[in-house]
Short mmCIF file of N, CA and C in Angstrom, two decimals:
data_model
loop_
_atom_site.label_atom_id
_atom_site.label_comp_id
_atom_site.label_asym_id
_atom_site.label_seq_id
_atom_site.Cartn_x
_atom_site.Cartn_y
_atom_site.Cartn_z
N UNK A 1 -22.50 -12.40 -10.72
CA UNK A 1 -21.25 -11.80 -11.37
C UNK A 1 -20.23 -11.35 -10.45
N UNK A 2 -19.50 -11.23 -10.95
CA UNK A 2 -17.94 -11.08 -9.68
C UNK A 2 -18.01 -10.10 -11.18
N UNK A 3 -17.49 -8.39 -10.52
CA UNK A 3 -17.16 -7.35 -11.24
C UNK A 3 -16.06 -7.26 -11.71
N UNK A 4 -15.74 -7.74 -10.69
CA UNK A 4 -13.60 -7.53 -11.61
C UNK A 4 -13.30 -8.92 -12.17
N UNK A 5 -14.30 -9.78 -13.20
CA UNK A 5 -13.96 -10.54 -14.40
C UNK A 5 -14.16 -9.47 -15.21
N UNK A 6 -15.08 -8.32 -15.35
CA UNK A 6 -15.45 -7.74 -16.19
C UNK A 6 -13.58 -7.19 -16.91
N UNK A 7 -13.36 -7.72 -18.25
CA UNK A 7 -12.21 -7.15 -18.95
C UNK A 7 -12.02 -5.50 -18.71
N UNK A 8 -12.88 -4.83 -18.53
CA UNK A 8 -12.72 -3.53 -18.37
C UNK A 8 -12.25 -2.69 -17.05
N UNK A 9 -13.00 -3.84 -16.07
CA UNK A 9 -12.38 -3.00 -14.68
C UNK A 9 -11.22 -3.38 -14.64
N UNK A 10 -10.91 -4.80 -14.62
CA UNK A 10 -9.53 -5.46 -15.11
C UNK A 10 -8.61 -4.44 -15.57
N UNK A 11 -8.81 -3.57 -16.60
CA UNK A 11 -8.28 -2.92 -16.64
C UNK A 11 -7.95 -1.06 -15.84
N UNK A 12 -9.53 -0.69 -15.32
CA UNK A 12 -9.33 -0.08 -14.31
C UNK A 12 -8.39 0.04 -13.47
N UNK A 13 -7.99 -0.95 -12.68
CA UNK A 13 -7.56 -1.90 -11.52
C UNK A 13 -6.12 -1.63 -11.74
N UNK A 14 -6.06 -2.01 -13.63
CA UNK A 14 -4.18 -2.32 -13.72
C UNK A 14 -3.67 -0.45 -13.99
N UNK A 15 -4.92 0.13 -14.62
CA UNK A 15 -4.42 1.46 -14.49
C UNK A 15 -4.00 1.81 -13.34
N UNK A 16 -5.11 2.06 -12.48
CA UNK A 16 -4.75 2.43 -11.02
C UNK A 16 -3.00 2.12 -10.05
N UNK A 17 -2.90 0.67 -10.89
CA UNK A 17 -1.69 0.34 -9.81
C UNK A 17 -0.24 0.57 -10.84
N UNK A 18 -0.56 1.35 -11.73
CA UNK A 18 0.11 1.97 -12.85
C UNK A 18 1.35 2.78 -12.31
N UNK A 19 0.10 3.79 -11.37
CA UNK A 19 0.50 4.97 -10.85
C UNK A 19 1.19 4.94 -9.84
N UNK A 20 1.80 6.28 -9.94
CA UNK A 20 3.75 6.20 -8.91
C UNK A 20 3.44 7.02 -7.89
N UNK A 21 3.18 8.31 -8.41
CA UNK A 21 2.70 9.40 -7.31
C UNK A 21 1.48 10.27 -7.21
N UNK A 22 1.34 10.47 -5.93
CA UNK A 22 -0.06 11.53 -5.82
C UNK A 22 -0.12 12.18 -6.88
N UNK A 23 0.78 13.10 -7.74
CA UNK A 23 0.31 14.05 -8.92
C UNK A 23 -0.31 13.06 -9.60
N UNK A 24 0.38 12.02 -9.86
CA UNK A 24 -0.15 11.79 -10.84
C UNK A 24 -1.53 10.62 -11.14
N UNK A 25 -2.09 9.70 -9.59
CA UNK A 25 -3.12 10.06 -8.85
C UNK A 25 -3.75 10.85 -8.85
N UNK A 26 -3.65 12.08 -8.45
CA UNK A 26 -4.19 13.04 -8.84
C UNK A 26 -4.95 13.22 -10.16
N UNK A 27 -4.31 13.48 -11.11
CA UNK A 27 -4.64 13.62 -12.75
C UNK A 27 -5.41 12.99 -13.38
N UNK A 28 -5.24 11.76 -12.65
CA UNK A 28 -6.09 10.04 -12.84
C UNK A 28 -7.30 10.66 -13.22
N UNK A 29 -7.54 10.83 -11.56
CA UNK A 29 -8.70 10.50 -10.75
C UNK A 29 -9.61 12.02 -11.41
N UNK A 30 -8.56 13.08 -11.76
CA UNK A 30 -9.70 14.44 -11.63
C UNK A 30 -9.72 13.91 -13.61
N UNK A 31 -9.67 13.40 -14.28
CA UNK A 31 -9.88 12.83 -15.46
C UNK A 31 -11.28 12.18 -15.86
N UNK A 32 -10.94 10.74 -14.85
CA UNK A 32 -11.64 9.68 -14.46
C UNK A 32 -13.28 10.23 -14.02
N UNK A 33 -13.23 10.60 -13.03
CA UNK A 33 -14.00 10.86 -11.91
C UNK A 33 -14.54 12.21 -12.27
N UNK A 34 -16.03 12.76 -11.47
CA UNK A 34 -16.16 14.06 -11.54
C UNK A 34 -15.87 14.55 -9.94
N UNK A 35 -16.11 15.68 -9.76
CA UNK A 35 -15.67 16.61 -8.49
C UNK A 35 -16.35 15.85 -7.09
N UNK A 36 -17.79 15.54 -8.11
CA UNK A 36 -18.21 14.88 -6.93
C UNK A 36 -18.31 13.15 -6.66
N UNK A 37 -17.66 12.74 -7.52
CA UNK A 37 -17.84 11.37 -7.13
C UNK A 37 -15.99 11.26 -6.43
N UNK A 38 -15.38 12.20 -6.44
CA UNK A 38 -14.53 12.06 -6.06
C UNK A 38 -14.99 12.73 -4.70
N UNK A 39 -15.70 13.83 -4.21
CA UNK A 39 -15.61 13.95 -2.82
C UNK A 39 -16.27 12.67 -2.27
N UNK A 40 -16.89 11.64 -2.68
CA UNK A 40 -18.05 11.02 -2.41
C UNK A 40 -17.47 10.38 -2.06
N UNK A 41 -16.18 9.71 -2.45
CA UNK A 41 -15.21 8.58 -2.59
C UNK A 41 -14.67 8.41 -1.20
N UNK A 42 -14.10 9.96 -1.10
CA UNK A 42 -13.74 11.01 -0.01
C UNK A 42 -14.04 10.53 1.27
N UNK A 43 -15.43 10.80 1.13
CA UNK A 43 -16.39 10.97 2.09
C UNK A 43 -16.41 9.07 3.16
N UNK A 44 -17.20 8.44 2.13
CA UNK A 44 -16.88 6.90 2.52
C UNK A 44 -15.71 7.04 3.33
N UNK A 45 -14.19 7.28 2.46
CA UNK A 45 -13.22 6.75 3.37
C UNK A 45 -12.94 7.54 4.75
N UNK A 46 -13.41 8.78 4.68
CA UNK A 46 -13.51 9.28 6.22
C UNK A 46 -14.32 8.53 7.22
N UNK A 47 -15.54 8.09 6.77
CA UNK A 47 -16.39 7.56 7.27
C UNK A 47 -16.28 5.80 8.19
N UNK A 48 -15.44 5.46 6.81
CA UNK A 48 -14.74 4.13 7.61
C UNK A 48 -14.01 4.14 8.46
N UNK A 49 -13.00 5.26 8.46
CA UNK A 49 -11.89 6.07 9.70
C UNK A 49 -12.64 5.88 10.84
N UNK A 50 -13.71 6.91 10.87
CA UNK A 50 -14.38 7.33 11.96
C UNK A 50 -15.43 5.96 12.52
N UNK A 51 -16.02 5.17 11.89
CA UNK A 51 -16.07 3.67 11.59
C UNK A 51 -15.40 2.81 13.06
N UNK A 52 -13.97 3.51 12.20
CA UNK A 52 -12.33 1.87 12.88
C UNK A 52 -12.61 2.28 14.47
N UNK A 53 -12.75 4.10 15.13
CA UNK A 53 -12.51 4.65 15.97
C UNK A 53 -13.80 4.58 16.75
N UNK A 54 -14.61 3.47 16.73
CA UNK A 54 -15.74 3.41 17.08
C UNK A 54 -17.32 4.03 17.51
N UNK A 55 -16.74 5.67 16.57
CA UNK A 55 -17.44 6.50 16.57
C UNK A 55 -19.53 6.12 16.24
N UNK A 56 -20.12 7.23 16.74
CA UNK A 56 -21.25 6.46 16.46
C UNK A 56 -22.07 7.31 15.44
N UNK A 57 -23.23 7.09 14.56
CA UNK A 57 -23.71 7.67 13.23
C UNK A 57 -23.90 9.16 13.58
N UNK A 58 -24.57 9.86 14.70
CA UNK A 58 -24.93 10.80 14.71
C UNK A 58 -23.39 12.05 14.60
N UNK A 59 -22.16 10.52 15.28
CA UNK A 59 -21.32 11.76 15.36
C UNK A 59 -20.26 12.32 13.34
N UNK A 60 -20.27 11.02 13.00
CA UNK A 60 -19.85 10.89 12.24
C UNK A 60 -20.64 11.27 11.18
N UNK A 61 -21.89 11.31 11.34
CA UNK A 61 -22.69 12.47 9.95
C UNK A 61 -22.01 13.77 10.64
N UNK A 62 -21.93 14.44 11.79
CA UNK A 62 -22.01 15.65 11.63
C UNK A 62 -20.37 16.09 11.14
N UNK A 63 -19.82 15.11 11.28
CA UNK A 63 -18.03 15.24 10.93
C UNK A 63 -18.04 15.60 9.46
N UNK A 64 -18.40 14.58 8.95
CA UNK A 64 -18.51 14.11 7.55
C UNK A 64 -19.44 15.07 6.71
N UNK A 65 -20.72 15.01 7.45
CA UNK A 65 -21.73 15.74 6.55
C UNK A 65 -22.54 13.96 5.59
N UNK A 66 -22.47 13.22 6.09
CA UNK A 66 -22.81 11.48 5.48
C UNK A 66 -23.76 11.86 6.03
N UNK A 67 -24.86 10.76 4.65
CA UNK A 67 -26.67 10.52 5.05
C UNK A 67 -26.26 9.03 6.20
N UNK A 68 -27.07 8.67 6.67
CA UNK A 68 -26.92 7.44 7.59
C UNK A 68 -27.27 6.37 6.62
N UNK A 69 -27.57 6.44 5.61
CA UNK A 69 -27.76 5.50 4.80
C UNK A 69 -26.20 5.72 4.00
N UNK A 70 -25.23 6.36 3.88
CA UNK A 70 -23.89 5.81 3.41
C UNK A 70 -23.03 5.01 4.91
N UNK A 71 -23.25 6.25 6.05
CA UNK A 71 -22.54 5.15 7.13
C UNK A 71 -23.25 4.12 6.51
N UNK A 72 -23.92 3.64 6.88
CA UNK A 72 -24.49 2.60 7.05
C UNK A 72 -23.99 1.49 6.11
N UNK A 73 -24.38 2.03 4.82
CA UNK A 73 -23.30 0.95 3.76
C UNK A 73 -22.12 0.72 3.85
N UNK A 74 -21.12 2.39 4.30
CA UNK A 74 -19.78 1.92 4.89
C UNK A 74 -19.75 0.72 6.21
N UNK A 75 -19.96 0.90 6.75
CA UNK A 75 -20.37 0.21 7.83
C UNK A 75 -20.62 -1.63 7.49
N UNK A 76 -21.41 -2.05 6.66
CA UNK A 76 -21.65 -3.07 5.90
C UNK A 76 -20.03 -3.91 5.23
N UNK A 77 -19.92 -2.72 4.51
CA UNK A 77 -18.41 -3.06 4.05
C UNK A 77 -17.55 -2.93 4.58
N UNK A 78 -17.32 -2.46 6.14
CA UNK A 78 -16.27 -2.60 6.71
C UNK A 78 -16.68 -3.84 7.70
N UNK A 79 -17.90 -4.22 8.02
CA UNK A 79 -17.93 -5.85 8.55
C UNK A 79 -18.18 -6.79 8.01
N UNK A 80 -18.39 -6.92 6.45
CA UNK A 80 -18.63 -7.68 5.88
C UNK A 80 -17.84 -7.92 3.98
N UNK A 81 -17.50 -7.28 4.32
CA UNK A 81 -16.68 -7.01 2.57
C UNK A 81 -15.81 -7.63 3.31
N UNK A 82 -14.29 -7.52 1.96
CA UNK A 82 -13.93 -7.98 1.81
C UNK A 82 -12.42 -7.46 2.56
N UNK A 83 -12.48 -6.54 3.03
CA UNK A 83 -11.50 -5.92 3.73
C UNK A 83 -10.20 -5.01 3.21
N UNK A 84 -11.40 -4.29 2.09
CA UNK A 84 -10.26 -2.60 1.50
C UNK A 84 -10.32 -2.12 2.48
N UNK A 85 -11.21 -1.53 3.30
CA UNK A 85 -11.08 -0.28 3.82
C UNK A 85 -10.15 -0.56 5.01
N UNK A 86 -10.23 -1.21 5.17
CA UNK A 86 -9.10 -2.07 6.37
C UNK A 86 -7.73 -2.30 6.56
N UNK A 87 -7.75 -2.51 5.22
CA UNK A 87 -6.57 -2.78 4.04
C UNK A 87 -5.63 -1.25 4.11
N UNK A 88 -6.51 -0.15 3.66
CA UNK A 88 -6.25 0.47 3.22
C UNK A 88 -5.93 1.92 5.04
N UNK A 89 -6.29 1.71 5.32
CA UNK A 89 -6.71 1.98 6.34
C UNK A 89 -5.70 2.19 7.66
N UNK A 90 -4.93 0.80 7.18
CA UNK A 90 -4.02 0.64 8.33
C UNK A 90 -2.15 0.82 7.28
N UNK A 91 -2.81 0.90 6.27
CA UNK A 91 -1.33 1.82 5.19
C UNK A 91 -1.36 2.68 5.93
N UNK A 92 -3.13 3.44 5.97
CA UNK A 92 -2.78 4.87 5.90
C UNK A 92 -2.21 5.41 7.29
N UNK A 93 -2.08 4.98 8.35
CA UNK A 93 -1.90 4.32 9.99
C UNK A 93 -1.02 4.29 10.00
N UNK A 94 0.04 3.06 9.01
CA UNK A 94 1.61 3.00 9.44
C UNK A 94 2.36 4.02 8.58
N UNK A 95 1.33 4.46 7.30
CA UNK A 95 2.48 5.43 6.73
C UNK A 95 2.49 6.78 7.70
N UNK A 96 1.48 7.14 8.23
CA UNK A 96 1.48 8.69 9.55
C UNK A 96 2.38 8.41 10.28
N UNK A 97 2.48 6.82 10.88
CA UNK A 97 3.97 6.52 12.16
C UNK A 97 5.06 7.67 11.31
N UNK A 98 5.09 6.24 10.46
CA UNK A 98 6.44 6.16 10.07
C UNK A 98 7.41 7.69 9.53
N UNK A 99 5.92 8.27 9.26
CA UNK A 99 6.13 10.31 8.98
C UNK A 99 6.77 10.98 10.21
N UNK A 100 5.85 10.58 11.12
CA UNK A 100 5.83 11.21 12.38
C UNK A 100 7.07 10.94 12.72
N UNK A 101 7.86 9.59 12.82
CA UNK A 101 9.20 9.24 13.58
C UNK A 101 10.13 9.42 12.89
N UNK A 102 10.17 10.37 11.38
CA UNK A 102 11.05 11.16 11.09
C UNK A 102 11.24 12.27 11.39
#
């Protein structure tokens, strides 16, 4: 079963898409998730960024505190997943470049 075929999950995705500012996103995440869940998700994104830079597991673990299991899971998603990490990391990189040019 595709998790995104679930009506509640579709509504969650739609809810994220309504957010317009960093502050709105922070407030929603704080309401929706525990502090640990937010930190875990942020850690996974940091792992993905380091994997994209071809960092080795020991370096990633040292820098992020992620376990080898977490690093492996993120690596699998980066290599074989639908491309969500890649999309977000490219957009963040482009945003950073745009801001540096200003």
